[in-house]
Amino acid sequence: MASNKKYWKSVEELKENSSIVEKLKQKEFVEEIPTDQFLGDKDSLDSSATSRRDFLKYVGFSTAVASLAACEGPVTKSIPFVIKPDDVTPGIADYFATTIADGYDFANVLVKVREGRPIKIEPNKESSNGSANARVQASVLSLYDNNRLKGPKAKGESISWNKFDSEVGAKLNELKENGEKIVFLTGTCASPSTKSLVNKFSEQYGNVDHVVYDAISESAVLDAMKEMYGKRALPDYDFAKADVIVSVGADFLGDWQGGGFSAGYAKGRVPKNGKMSHHIQFESNMSLTGANADKRVMIKPSEQVNALIKLYQAIVSGVATREMSPLNTAVQNAAKQIKAAGGNAVLVTGIQDKNAQLLALQINKAIQSKVIDVANTRNIRHGDDVKVAQLITDMKAGKIGALITHNTNPAYTLPNAKEFIEALKKTKLSVSFAMNDNETASASEYVAAIPHYLESWNDVLIKKGQYSLTQPTIHKLSDTRQFQETLLIWLGSDEAYYDYLKGMWNNNVLGGKSWNKALHDGTFTVPVANDEIVTNDIDISAAGSALSKIKGSDLELTVYTKAGMGDGQQANNPWLQELPDPITRTTWDNYLLISRIDAERLGLENRTIDNGALNGDVVNVIANGVTIENVPVYIQPGQAPGSVALALGYGLEGLQKEMSIGVNAYPFANGIFQNASIEKVSGEHKFACVQLQHTIMGREDEITKEMSLADYVSRPKDWSTAPKFSLDHQEVTQDKVDLWEKFDDTLGTKFNLAIDLATCTGCAACVVACHAENNVPVVGKHEIRVGRDMHWMRIDRYYSSDMTVERGKEEGSFGTGEFFNAQIQPSDAPDVSFQPVMCQHCNHAPCETVCPVAATSHGTQGQNQMAYNRCVGTRYCANNCPYRVRRFNWFKYFDNNEFDFNMNNDLGRMVLNPDVVVRSRGVMEKCSMCIQMTQLTILNAKKEGRPVADGEFQTACSNACPTDAIVFGDVNDTKSKVSKLEKEDRSFKLLDFVGTKPNVFYQLKVKNIKEA
Amino acid sequence: MSNKVIQAMYDDDDVLLKAVKQTREANHQIEEVYTPFPVHGLEKAMGLKGTRIAITSFIYGVIGFSFSIWMLNYMMIVDWPQNIGGKPSFSFAENMPAFVPIMFEMTVFFAAHLMVITFYMRSKIWPFQTASNPDPRTTDDKFVMEVSMDDNEDQLSDFLKQTGAIELKVTEK
Amino acid sequence: MSHYEAPIREPLILGDKSYHDISNDIAAPIEGKANTWWWVVFSIALVAFLWGVGAIAYTIGTGIGVWGLNNKINWAWDITNFVWWVGIGHAGTLISAVLLLFRQKWRMGINRSAEAMTIFAVIQAAIFPVIHMGRVWNAYWVMPIPNQFGSLWTNFNSPLLWDVFAISTYLSVSLVFWYTGLLPDFAMIRDRATKPFQKKIYSLLSFGWSGTAKDWQRFEEVSLVLAGLATPLVLSVHTIVSFDFATSVIPGWHSTVYPPYFVAGAVFSGFAMVQTLLIIMRKVSNLEHYITRLHIENMNKVILVTGGIVMVAYLSEFFVGWYSGSSYEDFTYLSIGAATGPYWWAFWALILCNGVFPQLLWIKKLRTNFTVSFIMSIIINIGMWFERFDIIVINLSRGHLPSTWTQFEPTFVDIGIYIGTIGFFFVLFLLYARTFPVVAQAEVKSILKSSGDGYKRARDNK
């Protein structure tokens, strides 16, 4: 309770309006102290017994004694804030709203700052673009990357900024004199202020061009939009409105068109009064989106084009192709669904071809889809392939005087990177604004070290009317300077970019509103007039016929991006390298995904060796006129036969040796797909997988429950396979029976965690959030390979198998060895289910019972608590855990050169969360339900003298989840969301029959299966 | 009253047994008998009282059992009850099944060790204790009977010779 | 006549022995010089032991990570070896205690060495629970002592803590039982010792035993009561060890048949190890007259019985698992899943070594043959090691959630520590064989007249 206690100072206060009390209020002493009498007149002073000498004697003596006495006790070194910044209180975290806009990921985030150090990125839920994916969550560690550039360089030699300015300035002026062309090559730059600076620059320097280049281009859709709606921007989609979603190769739960659609998508995936969205996915390699689809049709990229044309004909032209092929039936079925749903349907495609995108736009226009929004477009991709190609030819022709690259790494990401590097040599001046010494930086003459976004000022216009601000959360760690600052200097202005930015906003954006408010919120939305959509009528048939000319081949290669690595600009981030890929559950690698059929055809194998680790054959891949050597092969269930896929973002240069792994797939990142040929070469690749058994072995009923919408609607209670026990001759569920009198947990808070399998897309943002919040160590490829991953939470991924119990019984093989070995094999076209698993915090925890030293016991709030200091490391608890969520510190994972990751250098250690201890060697650790967060919440509520409001309790994972699939809270608070969820009929507990009574519960997945 | 003893040595356990019987019938005071191995019936023949060492062992066992109960109750229920896997640490009775093994082991531990210690104490055997057997051969294959004597040395030795003693030795005790 | 024994009974002591001969025979290895073979074997054992010490040092210095374990299989060779050694350590006390209660005279020839073997084996066993801890230096926390911050006690609900009590009680009680029995024999050596140093040592060891009638009376009483206490103790130890698994929730571990089946298995492997040692020792220390074909055959009979119990347990485990129809039971260490899975070899090694081969002992010709018995004892020890390996590794590798299925492979450190304990065991046993009276001569003397070959013949011929 807040303190309003009254402290009595004297009995006088008991009296109403006592004079003394009144006096005391004014003066400290009731009557005058006769100081003047004494000190005033000289004689009395002299006559007094203690002379000045004595007085000084006593003072000196007492000081000596005092200081001697003070010498006792330990003298601990500490470095105080000489002048404490008033916004920094040790132990109290500050949150700053800022925005990440690295050209690939754009999101409004909150930065948790402790003692002046940013230590965690959290989604800014009050903003419109507040879903932070795994890479955004991990970006805080990239701030503390040891490999970052520490200052500007010229020809590889580090120089001072003054030298840099004078030299480069001189060169620029020279070029200006000769009227030679200066080109800015940047990644997508959605910053109005930066754009205006570039414009100012071009005004001043005349012959200037600004070319935007996206490593992973969305040029196709941009051009299509330009042609159809006259503006080169991305359409926006609100999948929450969709009843039918048909996707042709669009991984819209991943990074398709900038991503960020999962929240909306998830809204439609929970059945509300018997209705939910229906999602059909046509794709070649198993993507997150395909894994979540109700119906997944696996077809080669060339067939996707074909399918898109058929869809167009069926929906727009209304001619259904009569052709007896499973593909066609699927297509016609999809078309039927779309037509039926009309405006509530949407078709999206990831085919990187302008014509394909035109078709898609046309279909959505034809059905007047409410899902797509072509008016309020998104600005997070601008790359223009044509211009980039033109630029390179110009460079080769020597027409380019200066090339200034910023926030892009073409020397690595361009398919024709070598050409680019050659061409770069032909320019008179090449400046690279880069954070680390990447390919482009090392190829350029001058390198200007730029700060991390957490050290910078900037603004972003993510979507039409939605402005965001980026603000520094820490002083620059090294001698870096923002691109914009440099531009200002080149413009000869001495204005700081902050002032320029503020000015820009006050004049053009805020319209009189408060800058501080905007800075506090991190976002500022200006109302946009719904201006009339101008539609140019275009020759679709031409587009169609152009498309239909695309010919397939018997091995089509596509490139894709992983949830962890994206375009690879954070490749030096160990959290992301160690993040298991949601689909393959493999870390520290990229690999050639291939279907089982093709693998057998080409004699390629994946082998599980004695220690359970996976080894794979190695191949050379020839496509697009390039050969990439020694690519490991990973046999991927659900990979369309005749297609292979390779992940982008690996094989960079200039990284720490642990991180420089994989092969660079960008040479293949060109067009829709590549006709590839692969040849097996000698050698064996060692994979580091965290999951080696891919099927669920007929245990669905107790582990991942799933059911069709029809079943869910007709008999909603049917799936509950909770074991029944007989108590007084009554059939009861096991939560009613108990060996012993149970502890009373109805008082105070009791935490429960709800995980909705229907809305969990497996995006793995929570895994990184947990990693960051709880100082989970990075253990490296080898340790992962031998099954020692330390992630406190994992997302299990199960494939369906062709061999079911039913089929086994039919064939009579059930229960035999061959049955089991068949059951272990995933289907070639599997259904996929995800299941996040962390410590289930069992009320009857098997781990607690077996610990000989009582190092793990149960908290009154329901957590299963782990006392690291008491642990002697018998590992019995981990053996007795049915969920296998406990993690053992096999080695010392910090300050240990064997594990040279962020915990092994001073910079990297700055990211550690001071509220969570770093575990020592030989102790067990596991999910704590983020007890440091919940206790803080309770403490704050106490201080403010109020009960904790629902939704205040958060864990790192629940907070990070973009689809709110993870809900955390107090079940003793009957009004809380989690307690409502617990009573919902979809709720079940993992391995209920073991009787562990977990405090984590799941909600089963409903699939909207519609066969036609 | 002098405390001289005469030590009669035999080389066979049956002979010894007979001799012991005869000696007692002849009302001679048998001080002690040293044998290399337990000769059955000897203590009866000598008229020794039965040992009560088994009873002490039982008592020790009871002590161990009670101690274990006290310890378990104090440590798990009274001093620091924790919620361990939901086990009812608030009631000894309900939590007891988990403690049975400890109770058993403690009982055996006390009974066995304290009994052996008692045995050592009573028989005066412990490190640096010097042996009291009169002749080294009594641990090998010879048997010695000590008979106390006053001035009837010759008569007694004759008697012992008849019982089959192969050697006689008179010593102060 | 008090020494009568039915002529039909085979003599337990061969040759025409007198009491003195027995003393000579038993004292011979102690007073004589070690032959070259002893030195060869001893040095091999010593090297193995030192290797093990190195491996342990490396583990403690670097971390448990140097073993082949992972976050799903947190135990493997460490606890396998622990249970294996504890099991072996059951024969001695069983022979000296249970057979004493059953008045089995033939135990007297072998109980001394069997008990020695027990104690040395339990010492090996005790090593593993300690070094398998992640923080060995805190191992003393498993003792019920308050910590420096006040009364933080141990968790008496934990089977691992029951182990601590069971093993320490068992080890210490076996030790006193063994030592008390040794006193008269030490006294014998002391009294015939000629070298002054030897005399000093043995008079110290013999606690001044003088063999008075009262001492003998108490001695026999104590032996009897200790036997009475040790019998339930010996059964309790492996019962409690089996609780480590039986009280858990892991498929294959969570099994009510474990306690009796573990005890039987322990006796099974223990007798096998006794065979291994004694068949060699009777030759090396020429004790053919005291450790006879009869002893070997009797032990083989015990092996047959306990082996039978173990086999029945296997079958019931296999059947119940299969009959339950639960998919979680399909991959336990005794299941079709295991027989056809990645650990098929371990499964079949178990079945063959423990189930099939020992059945040969039904044939008298084979069970009375020393070479066969020796080979059989080795096979059984291997089989029993695999039993524990299967129970731990196979079951942990196939947990509840298929996503956590994995496999285990030992590192050279795992192997080194195991070899090291074997070396340590033999170092101790060889030293024992040279310095201790390896047969309880006092007891043997007491049955010489009844079942000594010479005396029997004399009796029967008149």
Tab-separated table of N, CA and C in Angstrom, chain A residues 609-612 691 693 695-697 699 702-703 786-789 794 796 798 815 817 820 848-854 868-876 878-880 882 884 887-888 890-891 921-923 991 993, chain C residues 60-67 69-72 74-75 78 132-135 137-138 141 152-155 157-160 244 248-250 253 327-328 330-331 336-337 340 396 399-405 407-409:
chain	number	residue	atom	x	y	z
A	609	ILE	N	24.262	-40.239	-37.657
A	609	ILE	CA	25.398	-41.037	-37.177
A	609	ILE	C	25.205	-41.397	-35.712
A	610	ASP	N	26.189	-42.104	-35.144
A	610	ASP	CA	25.993	-42.748	-33.841
A	610	ASP	C	25.592	-41.788	-32.738
A	611	ASN	N	26.146	-40.590	-32.741
A	611	ASN	CA	25.796	-39.681	-31.641
A	611	ASN	C	24.502	-38.931	-31.941
A	612	GLY	N	23.768	-39.362	-32.970
A	612	GLY	CA	22.469	-38.779	-33.259
A	612	GLY	C	22.531	-37.588	-34.188
A	691	GLN	N	16.490	-30.957	-33.805
A	691	GLN	CA	15.432	-31.978	-33.802
A	691	GLN	C	15.745	-32.993	-34.876
A	693	GLN	N	14.036	-36.298	-34.889
A	693	GLN	CA	12.863	-37.138	-35.135
A	693	GLN	C	11.730	-36.212	-35.576
A	695	THR	N	8.582	-36.955	-37.055
A	695	THR	CA	7.161	-37.299	-36.994
A	695	THR	C	6.771	-37.552	-35.543
A	696	ILE	N	5.470	-37.583	-35.290
A	696	ILE	CA	4.994	-37.583	-33.909
A	696	ILE	C	4.643	-38.979	-33.419
A	697	MET	N	4.864	-39.997	-34.285
A	697	MET	CA	4.740	-41.406	-33.883
A	697	MET	C	3.364	-41.716	-33.262
A	699	ARG	N	1.331	-39.979	-31.572
A	699	ARG	CA	1.061	-39.467	-30.215
A	699	ARG	C	0.330	-38.128	-30.264
A	702	GLU	N	-1.892	-36.676	-27.340
A	702	GLU	CA	-1.366	-36.143	-26.077
A	702	GLU	C	-0.420	-34.973	-26.304
A	703	ILE	N	0.020	-34.753	-27.553
A	703	ILE	CA	1.057	-33.745	-27.765
A	703	ILE	C	0.505	-32.560	-28.557
A	786	VAL	N	25.862	-31.899	-31.115
A	786	VAL	CA	25.809	-33.039	-30.204
A	786	VAL	C	24.662	-32.899	-29.196
A	787	GLY	N	23.690	-32.079	-29.533
A	787	GLY	CA	22.448	-32.049	-28.740
A	787	GLY	C	22.543	-31.266	-27.458
A	788	ARG	N	23.313	-30.184	-27.456
A	788	ARG	CA	23.451	-29.395	-26.224
A	788	ARG	C	22.999	-27.961	-26.426
A	789	ASP	N	21.937	-27.760	-27.211
A	789	ASP	CA	21.436	-26.400	-27.390
A	789	ASP	C	20.902	-25.901	-26.054
A	794	ARG	N	11.853	-23.810	-27.130
A	794	ARG	CA	12.072	-24.301	-28.486
A	794	ARG	C	10.708	-24.399	-29.145
A	796	ASP	N	8.962	-27.003	-31.338
A	796	ASP	CA	8.970	-28.315	-31.987
A	796	ASP	C	8.181	-28.246	-33.282
A	798	TYR	N	6.576	-30.816	-36.182
A	798	TYR	CA	6.288	-32.203	-36.536
A	798	TYR	C	5.727	-32.284	-37.949
A	815	GLY	N	2.806	-52.440	-35.148
A	815	GLY	CA	3.545	-52.974	-34.003
A	815	GLY	C	4.819	-53.693	-34.388
A	817	GLY	N	8.623	-53.968	-36.396
A	817	GLY	CA	9.740	-53.067	-36.622
A	817	GLY	C	9.565	-52.259	-37.889
A	820	PHE	N	7.309	-49.328	-37.358
A	820	PHE	CA	7.930	-48.202	-36.651
A	820	PHE	C	8.869	-47.444	-37.583
A	848	GLU	N	11.498	-31.786	-9.497
A	848	GLU	CA	11.708	-31.321	-8.111
A	848	GLU	C	11.923	-32.499	-7.172
A	849	THR	N	11.091	-33.530	-7.372
A	849	THR	CA	11.147	-34.660	-6.441
A	849	THR	C	12.519	-35.298	-6.407
A	850	VAL	N	13.213	-35.343	-7.544
A	850	VAL	CA	14.409	-36.172	-7.612
A	850	VAL	C	15.695	-35.425	-7.281
A	851	CYS	N	15.629	-34.112	-7.108
A	851	CYS	CA	16.863	-33.389	-6.818
A	851	CYS	C	17.326	-33.697	-5.402
A	852	PRO	N	18.524	-34.254	-5.235
A	852	PRO	CA	18.950	-34.638	-3.890
A	852	PRO	C	19.175	-33.451	-2.959
A	853	VAL	N	19.491	-32.289	-3.528
A	853	VAL	CA	19.829	-31.152	-2.670
A	853	VAL	C	18.736	-30.085	-2.655
A	854	ALA	N	17.559	-30.436	-3.147
A	854	ALA	CA	16.430	-29.495	-3.148
A	854	ALA	C	16.783	-28.185	-3.848
A	868	TYR	N	20.194	-21.882	-8.877
A	868	TYR	CA	21.465	-22.236	-9.529
A	868	TYR	C	22.558	-22.483	-8.497
A	869	ASN	N	22.595	-21.629	-7.467
A	869	ASN	CA	23.702	-21.739	-6.510
A	869	ASN	C	23.656	-23.031	-5.718
A	870	ARG	N	22.495	-23.634	-5.610
A	870	ARG	CA	22.386	-24.857	-4.822
A	870	ARG	C	22.646	-26.092	-5.690
A	871	CYS	N	22.554	-25.934	-6.998
A	871	CYS	CA	22.628	-27.084	-7.904
A	871	CYS	C	24.018	-27.705	-7.864
A	872	VAL	N	24.072	-29.025	-7.710
A	872	VAL	CA	25.356	-29.720	-7.774
A	872	VAL	C	25.519	-30.422	-9.123
A	873	GLY	N	24.484	-30.427	-9.945
A	873	GLY	CA	24.607	-30.920	-11.312
A	873	GLY	C	24.534	-32.429	-11.461
A	874	THR	N	23.578	-33.056	-10.776
A	874	THR	CA	23.425	-34.501	-11.001
A	874	THR	C	22.660	-34.790	-12.296
A	875	ARG	N	21.948	-33.786	-12.812
A	875	ARG	CA	21.186	-33.904	-14.064
A	875	ARG	C	20.038	-34.904	-13.971
A	876	TYR	N	19.736	-35.361	-12.772
A	876	TYR	CA	18.621	-36.283	-12.594
A	876	TYR	C	17.321	-35.581	-13.004
A	878	ALA	N	16.796	-33.351	-15.227
A	878	ALA	CA	16.621	-33.288	-16.678
A	878	ALA	C	16.179	-34.642	-17.223
A	879	ASN	N	16.731	-35.715	-16.651
A	879	ASN	CA	16.325	-37.045	-17.114
A	879	ASN	C	14.865	-37.310	-16.821
A	880	ASN	N	14.387	-36.804	-15.698
A	880	ASN	CA	13.040	-37.140	-15.261
A	880	ASN	C	12.011	-36.146	-15.782
A	882	PRO	N	9.544	-35.056	-18.509
A	882	PRO	CA	8.932	-35.626	-19.707
A	882	PRO	C	9.025	-34.684	-20.901
A	884	ARG	N	11.649	-32.561	-21.437
A	884	ARG	CA	13.059	-32.358	-21.803
A	884	ARG	C	13.351	-30.871	-22.043
A	887	ARG	N	18.212	-27.502	-19.269
A	887	ARG	CA	19.456	-27.303	-20.029
A	887	ARG	C	20.630	-27.288	-19.065
A	888	PHE	N	21.656	-28.050	-19.374
A	888	PHE	CA	22.791	-28.193	-18.465
A	888	PHE	C	23.986	-27.418	-19.000
A	890	TRP	N	27.253	-27.641	-19.739
A	890	TRP	CA	28.273	-28.681	-19.901
A	890	TRP	C	29.669	-28.099	-19.750
A	891	PHE	N	29.817	-26.838	-20.157
A	891	PHE	CA	31.104	-26.162	-20.029
A	891	PHE	C	30.853	-24.785	-19.442
A	921	ARG	N	29.444	-23.058	-14.832
A	921	ARG	CA	29.614	-24.415	-15.348
A	921	ARG	C	29.058	-25.421	-14.334
A	922	GLY	N	28.402	-26.461	-14.849
A	922	GLY	CA	27.995	-27.564	-13.999
A	922	GLY	C	26.659	-27.392	-13.314
A	923	VAL	N	25.878	-26.370	-13.672
A	923	VAL	CA	24.552	-26.242	-13.074
A	923	VAL	C	23.481	-26.372	-14.158
A	991	LEU	N	0.989	-33.724	-22.610
A	991	LEU	CA	1.210	-35.006	-21.907
A	991	LEU	C	0.403	-35.058	-20.608
A	993	PHE	N	-1.583	-37.070	-19.399
A	993	PHE	CA	-1.740	-38.352	-18.699
A	993	PHE	C	-0.592	-38.642	-17.726
C	60	ILE	N	36.877	-33.122	-14.359
C	60	ILE	CA	36.612	-32.130	-13.314
C	60	ILE	C	37.187	-30.776	-13.722
C	61	GLY	N	38.319	-30.803	-14.419
C	61	GLY	CA	38.937	-29.544	-14.803
C	61	GLY	C	38.185	-28.816	-15.904
C	62	THR	N	37.610	-29.571	-16.839
C	62	THR	CA	37.035	-28.940	-18.028
C	62	THR	C	35.515	-28.862	-17.970
C	63	GLY	N	34.888	-29.889	-17.455
C	63	GLY	CA	33.431	-29.904	-17.418
C	63	GLY	C	32.910	-31.234	-17.914
C	64	ILE	N	31.687	-31.551	-17.490
C	64	ILE	CA	31.087	-32.831	-17.869
C	64	ILE	C	30.950	-32.917	-19.390
C	65	GLY	N	31.028	-31.760	-20.048
C	65	GLY	CA	30.912	-31.733	-21.507
C	65	GLY	C	31.900	-32.637	-22.224
C	66	VAL	N	32.979	-33.014	-21.544
C	66	VAL	CA	33.954	-33.880	-22.216
C	66	VAL	C	33.412	-35.305	-22.345
C	67	TRP	N	32.287	-35.585	-21.694
C	67	TRP	CA	31.643	-36.875	-21.911
C	67	TRP	C	30.696	-36.761	-23.111
C	69	LEU	N	27.565	-36.950	-23.298
C	69	LEU	CA	26.169	-36.719	-22.936
C	69	LEU	C	25.583	-35.540	-23.689
C	70	ASN	N	24.265	-35.417	-23.664
C	70	ASN	CA	23.610	-34.229	-24.214
C	70	ASN	C	22.380	-33.896	-23.369
C	71	ASN	N	21.640	-32.878	-23.786
C	71	ASN	CA	20.564	-32.375	-22.936
C	71	ASN	C	19.347	-33.294	-22.893
C	72	LYS	N	19.362	-34.376	-23.666
C	72	LYS	CA	18.262	-35.336	-23.581
C	72	LYS	C	18.730	-36.593	-22.857
C	74	ASN	N	21.112	-37.365	-20.258
C	74	ASN	CA	21.975	-36.719	-19.273
C	74	ASN	C	22.778	-37.711	-18.451
C	75	TRP	N	22.436	-38.970	-18.564
C	75	TRP	CA	23.227	-40.023	-17.937
C	75	TRP	C	23.541	-41.040	-19.011
C	78	ASP	N	28.281	-43.115	-17.019
C	78	ASP	CA	28.549	-42.861	-15.596
C	78	ASP	C	27.636	-43.712	-14.725
C	132	HIS	N	30.045	-37.735	-11.411
C	132	HIS	CA	29.095	-37.368	-12.478
C	132	HIS	C	28.429	-36.031	-12.176
C	133	MET	N	28.696	-35.486	-10.983
C	133	MET	CA	28.118	-34.189	-10.636
C	133	MET	C	28.795	-33.073	-11.418
C	134	GLY	N	28.012	-32.093	-11.819
C	134	GLY	CA	28.589	-30.966	-12.542
C	134	GLY	C	29.529	-30.160	-11.667
C	135	ARG	N	29.252	-30.136	-10.376
C	135	ARG	CA	30.099	-29.367	-9.459
C	135	ARG	C	30.532	-30.280	-8.314
C	137	TRP	N	32.965	-30.288	-6.444
C	137	TRP	CA	33.450	-29.652	-5.208
C	137	TRP	C	32.313	-29.366	-4.239
C	138	ASN	N	31.062	-29.463	-4.699
C	138	ASN	CA	29.941	-29.278	-3.773
C	138	ASN	C	29.272	-30.595	-3.419
C	141	TRP	N	27.207	-31.489	-0.354
C	141	TRP	CA	25.867	-30.942	-0.110
C	141	TRP	C	24.797	-32.027	-0.037
C	152	LEU	N	19.500	-25.118	5.264
C	152	LEU	CA	19.079	-25.595	3.946
C	152	LEU	C	19.416	-27.072	3.901
C	153	TRP	N	18.403	-27.915	4.068
C	153	TRP	CA	18.654	-29.351	4.183
C	153	TRP	C	18.569	-30.012	2.821
C	154	THR	N	18.839	-31.325	2.849
C	154	THR	CA	18.727	-32.098	1.602
C	154	THR	C	17.260	-32.461	1.364
C	155	ASN	N	17.010	-33.051	0.190
C	155	ASN	CA	15.646	-33.416	-0.170
C	155	ASN	C	15.470	-34.920	0.002
C	157	ASN	N	13.045	-36.687	-0.382
C	157	ASN	CA	12.143	-37.342	-1.341
C	157	ASN	C	12.910	-37.937	-2.512
C	158	SER	N	14.191	-37.571	-2.633
C	158	SER	CA	14.919	-37.925	-3.842
C	158	SER	C	15.560	-39.305	-3.749
C	159	PRO	N	15.254	-40.179	-4.719
C	159	PRO	CA	15.895	-41.503	-4.727
C	159	PRO	C	17.415	-41.404	-4.719
C	160	LEU	N	17.931	-40.330	-5.296
C	160	LEU	CA	19.386	-40.192	-5.325
C	160	LEU	C	19.927	-40.050	-3.903
C	244	ASP	N	15.834	-45.262	-8.347
C	244	ASP	CA	16.281	-44.161	-9.209
C	244	ASP	C	15.478	-44.146	-10.499
C	248	SER	N	10.614	-42.792	-11.353
C	248	SER	CA	10.570	-41.692	-12.312
C	248	SER	C	9.322	-41.812	-13.187
C	249	VAL	N	9.202	-40.889	-14.159
C	249	VAL	CA	8.022	-40.917	-15.033
C	249	VAL	C	8.398	-41.281	-16.472
C	250	ILE	N	9.630	-41.686	-16.673
C	250	ILE	CA	10.102	-41.902	-18.039
C	250	ILE	C	9.698	-43.295	-18.515
C	253	TRP	N	11.513	-46.605	-17.584
C	253	TRP	CA	12.045	-46.489	-16.218
C	253	TRP	C	10.917	-46.723	-15.221
C	327	SER	N	1.849	-46.193	-27.217
C	327	SER	CA	2.936	-45.935	-28.174
C	327	SER	C	4.187	-45.505	-27.419
C	328	TYR	N	4.026	-45.056	-26.162
C	328	TYR	CA	5.203	-44.635	-25.397
C	328	TYR	C	6.022	-45.845	-24.965
C	330	ASP	N	6.417	-48.451	-26.845
C	330	ASP	CA	6.891	-49.166	-28.031
C	330	ASP	C	8.393	-49.042	-28.219
C	331	PHE	N	9.035	-48.138	-27.488
C	331	PHE	CA	10.464	-47.893	-27.745
C	331	PHE	C	11.300	-48.008	-26.482
C	336	ILE	N	9.878	-53.949	-29.203
C	336	ILE	CA	10.185	-54.159	-30.622
C	336	ILE	C	10.912	-52.944	-31.174
C	337	GLY	N	10.471	-51.768	-30.717
C	337	GLY	CA	11.119	-50.549	-31.178
C	337	GLY	C	12.617	-50.570	-30.913
C	340	THR	N	14.567	-53.138	-33.093
C	340	THR	CA	14.736	-52.802	-34.508
C	340	THR	C	15.293	-51.395	-34.698
C	396	LEU	N	16.258	-43.188	-22.305
C	396	LEU	CA	16.370	-41.728	-22.388
C	396	LEU	C	16.364	-41.258	-23.842
C	399	GLY	N	12.247	-40.536	-25.467
C	399	GLY	CA	11.394	-39.943	-24.431
C	399	GLY	C	9.959	-39.752	-24.890
C	400	HIS	N	9.206	-39.008	-24.094
C	400	HIS	CA	7.787	-38.795	-24.397
C	400	HIS	C	7.604	-38.047	-25.704
C	401	LEU	N	8.341	-36.927	-25.843
C	401	LEU	CA	8.147	-36.085	-27.033
C	401	LEU	C	9.107	-36.539	-28.127
C	402	PRO	N	8.569	-37.013	-29.259
C	402	PRO	CA	9.476	-37.468	-30.332
C	402	PRO	C	10.491	-36.404	-30.734
C	403	SER	N	10.132	-35.135	-30.571
C	403	SER	CA	11.074	-34.084	-30.978
C	403	SER	C	12.365	-34.157	-30.175
C	404	THR	N	12.345	-34.842	-29.052
C	404	THR	CA	13.552	-34.889	-28.212
C	404	THR	C	14.319	-36.195	-28.385
C	405	TRP	N	13.929	-37.006	-29.342
C	405	TRP	CA	14.631	-38.271	-29.543
C	405	TRP	C	16.034	-38.006	-30.061
C	407	GLN	N	20.475	-39.721	-29.792
C	407	GLN	CA	21.331	-40.884	-29.535
C	407	GLN	C	22.559	-40.444	-28.750
C	408	PHE	N	23.307	-41.417	-28.309
C	408	PHE	CA	24.475	-41.156	-27.461
C	408	PHE	C	25.686	-41.892	-28.012
C	409	GLU	N	26.842	-41.252	-27.889
C	409	GLU	CA	28.094	-41.909	-28.280
C	409	GLU	C	29.149	-41.558	-27.235
